[in-house]
Amino acid sequence: MSLTQYRASCKSNELKMALSHNLGFPRIGAKRELKQALEAYWRGEIDAEQLESVGTMLRRRHWILQKEAGIHFIPVGDFSFYDQVLDMSVLLGAVPARFELPAGAPDLTAYFAMARGTATQAALEMTKWFDTNYHYLVPELQREMHFRIGSERLFRYVGDAQRLGVRAKPVLLGPLSFLYLAKIKGEQFDRLDLLEGLVAVYAEILERLRKQGVEWVQIDEPVLTLDLPQPWIEALDSTYARLHSARSP
């Protein structure tokens, strides 16, 4: 049997068995390492590089733990230094102008400014995640907002996982949920007016992930638990039809 035939046989056999995955993994660490590192960073006892190293250690430890448990597709992008909705805002380039920094500045500087505020700038508003006691940082929208891929973190994390032999399954908050959970700053308008540009960036993200060899992506749309207005239901259908048609063969 040739190598090509062997690989095809393995793929065929895999399709006949159940493949396992999970929706996410606790990020704080068995000994609350992330919490301790964050508090040390905020006190000025460690720098951004040291905080990043703690994040890297925890992600790798958790990926390997899940891999050794026999999970086939392992979530990547479920880790966060503060809040996953904030992470999505950064990935989509939805950073309010008051937090924008000069090129080359550490990205965690703007990230934590958005999360916790500064001496001169208020943080993003925080509110409850649906009917839970978890809070998230509310994205801010403006009429002329231009979305773009604003961070390389997700793609870097995917590469890190793949180098460990992990079949990475990126986790994204869906475009409808992102818009619905956001708030408008300034002149009022229909948030759905921003959907076309937002979905275009999601399509770019999916294409980048495809080129990295990603097989599956988990897109969460928690707003589907709500009684949505009809325009949002219709937007859901058109959004995912577009993302489906945009994917490369």
GROMACS .gro file of C-alpha atoms in nm:
model
  249
    1MET     CA    1   0.000   0.000   0.000
    2SER     CA    2   0.136   0.342  -0.095
    3LEU     CA    3   0.154   0.631   0.151
    4THR     CA    4  -0.125   0.805  -0.039
    5GLN     CA    5  -0.346   0.496  -0.017
    6TYR     CA    6  -0.267   0.458   0.354
    7ARG     CA    7  -0.366   0.819   0.427
    8ALA     CA    8  -0.687   0.780   0.227
    9SER     CA    9  -0.767   0.462   0.423
   10CYS     CA   10  -0.712   0.642   0.754
   11LYS     CA   11  -0.935   0.927   0.644
   12SER     CA   12  -1.206   0.687   0.536
   13ASN     CA   13  -1.193   0.499   0.866
   14GLU     CA   14  -1.203   0.826   1.059
   15LEU     CA   15  -1.522   0.926   0.882
   16LYS     CA   16  -1.684   0.606   1.009
   17MET     CA   17  -1.619   0.680   1.376
   18ALA     CA   18  -1.740   0.950   1.610
   19LEU     CA   19  -1.512   1.252   1.629
   20SER     CA   20  -1.498   1.435   1.959
   21HIS     CA   21  -1.461   1.802   2.039
   22ASN     CA   22  -1.552   2.037   2.321
   23LEU     CA   23  -1.682   2.393   2.324
   24GLY     CA   24  -1.406   2.544   2.534
   25PHE     CA   25  -1.166   2.485   2.823
   26PRO     CA   26  -1.114   2.676   3.152
   27ARG     CA   27  -0.827   2.918   3.102
   28ILE     CA   28  -0.734   3.028   3.454
   29GLY     CA   29  -0.510   2.730   3.531
   30ALA     CA   30  -0.531   2.456   3.794
   31LYS     CA   31  -0.350   2.679   4.044
   32ARG     CA   32  -0.505   3.006   3.920
   33GLU     CA   33  -0.182   3.094   3.741
   34LEU     CA   34  -0.349   3.335   3.500
   35LYS     CA   35  -0.519   3.533   3.778
   36GLN     CA   36  -0.194   3.562   3.970
   37ALA     CA   37   0.000   3.672   3.660
   38LEU     CA   38  -0.260   3.932   3.565
   39GLU     CA   39  -0.261   4.085   3.911
   40ALA     CA   40   0.120   4.093   3.914
   41TYR     CA   41   0.117   4.264   3.573
   42TRP     CA   42  -0.133   4.526   3.685
   43ARG     CA   43   0.080   4.595   3.995
   44GLY     CA   44   0.384   4.643   3.772
   45GLU     CA   45   0.567   4.340   3.916
   46ILE     CA   46   0.598   4.165   3.578
   47ASP     CA   47   0.603   4.302   3.223
   48ALA     CA   48   0.393   4.218   2.917
   49GLU     CA   49   0.644   3.960   2.793
   50GLN     CA   50   0.628   3.770   3.121
   51LEU     CA   51   0.248   3.781   3.119
   52GLU     CA   52   0.246   3.650   2.763
   53SER     CA   53   0.472   3.362   2.866
   54VAL     CA   54   0.224   3.256   3.134
   55GLY     CA   55  -0.054   3.260   2.872
   56THR     CA   56   0.158   3.051   2.635
   57MET     CA   57   0.233   2.797   2.908
   58LEU     CA   58  -0.133   2.761   3.003
   59ARG     CA   59  -0.258   2.728   2.647
   60ARG     CA   60  -0.003   2.461   2.562
   61ARG     CA   61  -0.069   2.271   2.884
   62HIS     CA   62  -0.443   2.270   2.822
   63TRP     CA   63  -0.412   2.173   2.456
   64ILE     CA   64  -0.190   1.876   2.541
   65LEU     CA   65  -0.423   1.771   2.823
   66GLN     CA   66  -0.717   1.763   2.584
   67LYS     CA   67  -0.516   1.588   2.313
   68GLU     CA   68  -0.405   1.317   2.554
   69ALA     CA   69  -0.768   1.274   2.662
   70GLY     CA   70  -0.848   1.173   2.305
   71ILE     CA   71  -1.030   1.486   2.188
   72HIS     CA   72  -1.002   1.515   1.809
   73PHE     CA   73  -1.074   1.885   1.755
   74ILE     CA   74  -0.948   2.115   2.030
   75PRO     CA   75  -1.075   2.472   2.074
   76VAL     CA   76  -0.832   2.757   2.009
   77GLY     CA   77  -0.940   3.112   2.078
   78ASP     CA   78  -1.126   3.017   2.396
   79PHE     CA   79  -0.831   3.151   2.597
   80SER     CA   80  -0.846   3.518   2.695
   81PHE     CA   81  -0.643   3.750   2.912
   82TYR     CA   82  -0.962   3.929   3.014
   83ASP     CA   83  -1.281   3.881   2.810
   84GLN     CA   84  -1.363   3.696   2.490
   85VAL     CA   85  -1.599   3.961   2.357
   86LEU     CA   86  -1.318   4.214   2.400
   87ASP     CA   87  -1.091   3.975   2.212
   88MET     CA   88  -1.341   3.969   1.926
   89SER     CA   89  -1.355   4.349   1.920
   90VAL     CA   90  -0.977   4.359   1.883
   91LEU     CA   91  -0.973   4.087   1.617
   92LEU     CA   92  -1.232   4.281   1.415
   93GLY     CA   93  -1.047   4.611   1.453
   94ALA     CA   94  -1.337   4.754   1.654
   95VAL     CA   95  -1.113   4.956   1.883
   96PRO     CA   96  -1.251   5.300   1.979
   97ALA     CA   97  -1.028   5.584   1.862
   98ARG     CA   98  -0.954   5.692   2.220
   99PHE     CA   99  -0.761   5.367   2.274
  100GLU     CA  100  -0.561   5.360   1.951
  101LEU     CA  101  -0.184   5.358   2.005
  102PRO     CA  102   0.115   5.436   1.784
  103ALA     CA  103   0.240   5.155   1.561
  104GLY     CA  104   0.470   4.919   1.749
  105ALA     CA  105   0.313   4.978   2.090
  106PRO     CA  106   0.242   4.656   2.287
  107ASP     CA  107  -0.107   4.540   2.196
  108LEU     CA  108  -0.182   4.450   2.558
  109THR     CA  109  -0.153   4.819   2.646
  110ALA     CA  110  -0.459   4.914   2.442
  111TYR     CA  111  -0.629   4.587   2.535
  112PHE     CA  112  -0.618   4.652   2.907
  113ALA     CA  113  -0.698   5.020   2.858
  114MET     CA  114  -1.023   4.910   2.693
  115ALA     CA  115  -1.084   4.662   2.974
  116ARG     CA  116  -0.993   4.874   3.276
  117GLY     CA  117  -0.966   5.232   3.155
  118THR     CA  118  -0.680   5.475   3.210
  119ALA     CA  119  -0.627   5.794   3.406
  120THR     CA  120  -0.779   5.989   3.117
  121GLN     CA  121  -1.004   5.742   2.931
  122ALA     CA  122  -1.307   5.546   3.051
  123ALA     CA  123  -1.308   5.172   2.994
  124LEU     CA  124  -1.566   5.001   2.776
  125GLU     CA  125  -1.899   4.951   2.948
  126MET     CA  126  -1.942   4.618   3.124
  127THR     CA  127  -2.274   4.435   3.144
  128LYS     CA  128  -2.407   4.088   3.222
  129TRP     CA  129  -2.374   3.808   2.970
  130PHE     CA  130  -2.740   3.722   2.909
  131ASP     CA  131  -2.889   3.592   3.238
  132THR     CA  132  -2.561   3.483   3.397
  133ASN     CA  133  -2.336   3.644   3.656
  134TYR     CA  134  -2.055   3.664   3.401
  135HIS     CA  135  -1.991   4.011   3.260
  136TYR     CA  136  -1.854   4.109   2.921
  137LEU     CA  137  -1.711   4.431   2.778
  138VAL     CA  138  -1.960   4.590   2.541
  139PRO     CA  139  -1.826   4.669   2.191
  140GLU     CA  140  -1.881   5.027   2.075
  141LEU     CA  141  -2.020   5.094   1.728
  142GLN     CA  142  -2.031   5.409   1.516
  143ARG     CA  143  -2.213   5.473   1.190
  144GLU     CA  144  -1.902   5.496   0.971
  145MET     CA  145  -1.719   5.209   1.142
  146HIS     CA  146  -1.473   5.020   0.923
  147PHE     CA  147  -1.400   4.664   1.033
  148ARG     CA  148  -1.070   4.494   0.950
  149ILE     CA  149  -0.851   4.215   1.084
  150GLY     CA  150  -0.695   4.405   1.373
  151SER     CA  151  -0.499   4.133   1.553
  152GLU     CA  152  -0.281   3.834   1.467
  153ARG     CA  153  -0.335   3.659   1.802
  154LEU     CA  154  -0.589   3.402   1.687
  155PHE     CA  155  -0.378   3.299   1.389
  156ARG     CA  156  -0.068   3.283   1.607
  157TYR     CA  157  -0.247   3.065   1.861
  158VAL     CA  158  -0.366   2.832   1.585
  159GLY     CA  159  -0.008   2.795   1.460
  160ASP     CA  160   0.118   2.726   1.812
  161ALA     CA  161  -0.141   2.452   1.858
  162GLN     CA  162  -0.067   2.294   1.521
  163ARG     CA  163   0.303   2.275   1.602
  164LEU     CA  164   0.206   2.062   1.902
  165GLY     CA  165   0.016   1.824   1.675
  166VAL     CA  166  -0.320   1.963   1.783
  167ARG     CA  167  -0.609   1.977   1.535
  168ALA     CA  168  -0.709   2.331   1.616
  169LYS     CA  169  -1.075   2.432   1.607
  170PRO     CA  170  -1.086   2.813   1.627
  171VAL     CA  171  -1.372   2.961   1.831
  172LEU     CA  172  -1.536   3.286   1.717
  173LEU     CA  173  -1.826   3.489   1.847
  174GLY     CA  174  -2.061   3.512   1.549
  175PRO     CA  175  -2.126   3.837   1.360
  176LEU     CA  176  -2.495   3.864   1.455
  177SER     CA  177  -2.418   3.818   1.824
  178PHE     CA  178  -2.132   4.066   1.808
  179LEU     CA  179  -2.356   4.335   1.662
  180TYR     CA  180  -2.652   4.259   1.884
  181LEU     CA  181  -2.444   4.270   2.204
  182ALA     CA  182  -2.273   4.596   2.106
  183LYS     CA  183  -2.390   4.950   2.177
  184ILE     CA  184  -2.403   5.255   1.952
  185LYS     CA  185  -2.191   5.556   2.041
  186GLY     CA  186  -2.296   5.893   1.909
  187GLU     CA  187  -2.551   5.926   1.629
  188GLN     CA  188  -2.807   5.647   1.639
  189PHE     CA  189  -2.854   5.409   1.344
  190ASP     CA  190  -2.957   5.052   1.268
  191ARG     CA  191  -2.675   4.820   1.375
  192LEU     CA  192  -2.760   4.586   1.089
  193ASP     CA  193  -2.631   4.859   0.854
  194LEU     CA  194  -2.282   4.746   0.959
  195LEU     CA  195  -2.343   4.379   0.891
  196GLU     CA  196  -2.219   4.366   0.531
  197GLY     CA  197  -1.878   4.508   0.616
  198LEU     CA  198  -1.854   4.293   0.927
  199VAL     CA  199  -1.933   3.970   0.744
  200ALA     CA  200  -1.669   4.055   0.483
  201VAL     CA  201  -1.407   4.054   0.761
  202TYR     CA  202  -1.538   3.725   0.899
  203ALA     CA  203  -1.494   3.582   0.550
  204GLU     CA  204  -1.133   3.706   0.550
  205ILE     CA  205  -1.074   3.544   0.888
  206LEU     CA  206  -1.216   3.211   0.767
  207GLU     CA  207  -0.997   3.226   0.457
  208ARG     CA  208  -0.687   3.292   0.667
  209LEU     CA  209  -0.775   2.995   0.886
  210ARG     CA  210  -0.835   2.775   0.583
  211LYS     CA  211  -0.489   2.859   0.455
  212GLN     CA  212  -0.351   2.754   0.793
  213GLY     CA  213  -0.502   2.410   0.742
  214VAL     CA  214  -0.792   2.449   0.983
  215GLU     CA  215  -1.063   2.187   0.922
  216TRP     CA  216  -1.343   2.314   1.146
  217VAL     CA  217  -1.437   2.651   1.296
  218GLN     CA  218  -1.680   2.697   1.586
  219ILE     CA  219  -1.892   3.010   1.541
  220ASP     CA  220  -2.110   3.083   1.844
  221GLU     CA  221  -2.435   3.275   1.802
  222PRO     CA  222  -2.577   3.295   2.156
  223VAL     CA  223  -2.837   3.555   2.047
  224LEU     CA  224  -3.030   3.263   1.901
  225THR     CA  225  -3.148   3.201   2.258
  226LEU     CA  226  -3.343   3.528   2.237
  227ASP     CA  227  -3.672   3.621   2.073
  228LEU     CA  228  -3.512   3.815   1.789
  229PRO     CA  229  -3.689   4.074   1.573
  230GLN     CA  230  -3.766   3.950   1.223
  231PRO     CA  231  -3.494   4.158   1.049
  232TRP     CA  232  -3.231   3.986   1.265
  233ILE     CA  233  -3.368   3.642   1.182
  234GLU     CA  234  -3.354   3.724   0.813
  235ALA     CA  235  -3.004   3.862   0.856
  236LEU     CA  236  -2.894   3.534   1.014
  237ASP     CA  237  -2.996   3.338   0.705
  238SER     CA  238  -2.827   3.577   0.462
  239THR     CA  239  -2.513   3.605   0.674
  240TYR     CA  240  -2.439   3.235   0.686
  241ALA     CA  241  -2.537   3.184   0.324
  242ARG     CA  242  -2.275   3.444   0.238
  243LEU     CA  243  -2.008   3.291   0.464
  244HIS     CA  244  -2.081   2.949   0.316
  245SER     CA  245  -2.054   3.074  -0.041
  246ALA     CA  246  -1.738   3.271   0.036
  247ARG     CA  247  -1.542   2.968   0.150
  248SER     CA  248  -1.282   2.827  -0.088
  249PRO     CA  249  -1.326   2.472  -0.219
   0.00000   0.00000   0.00000
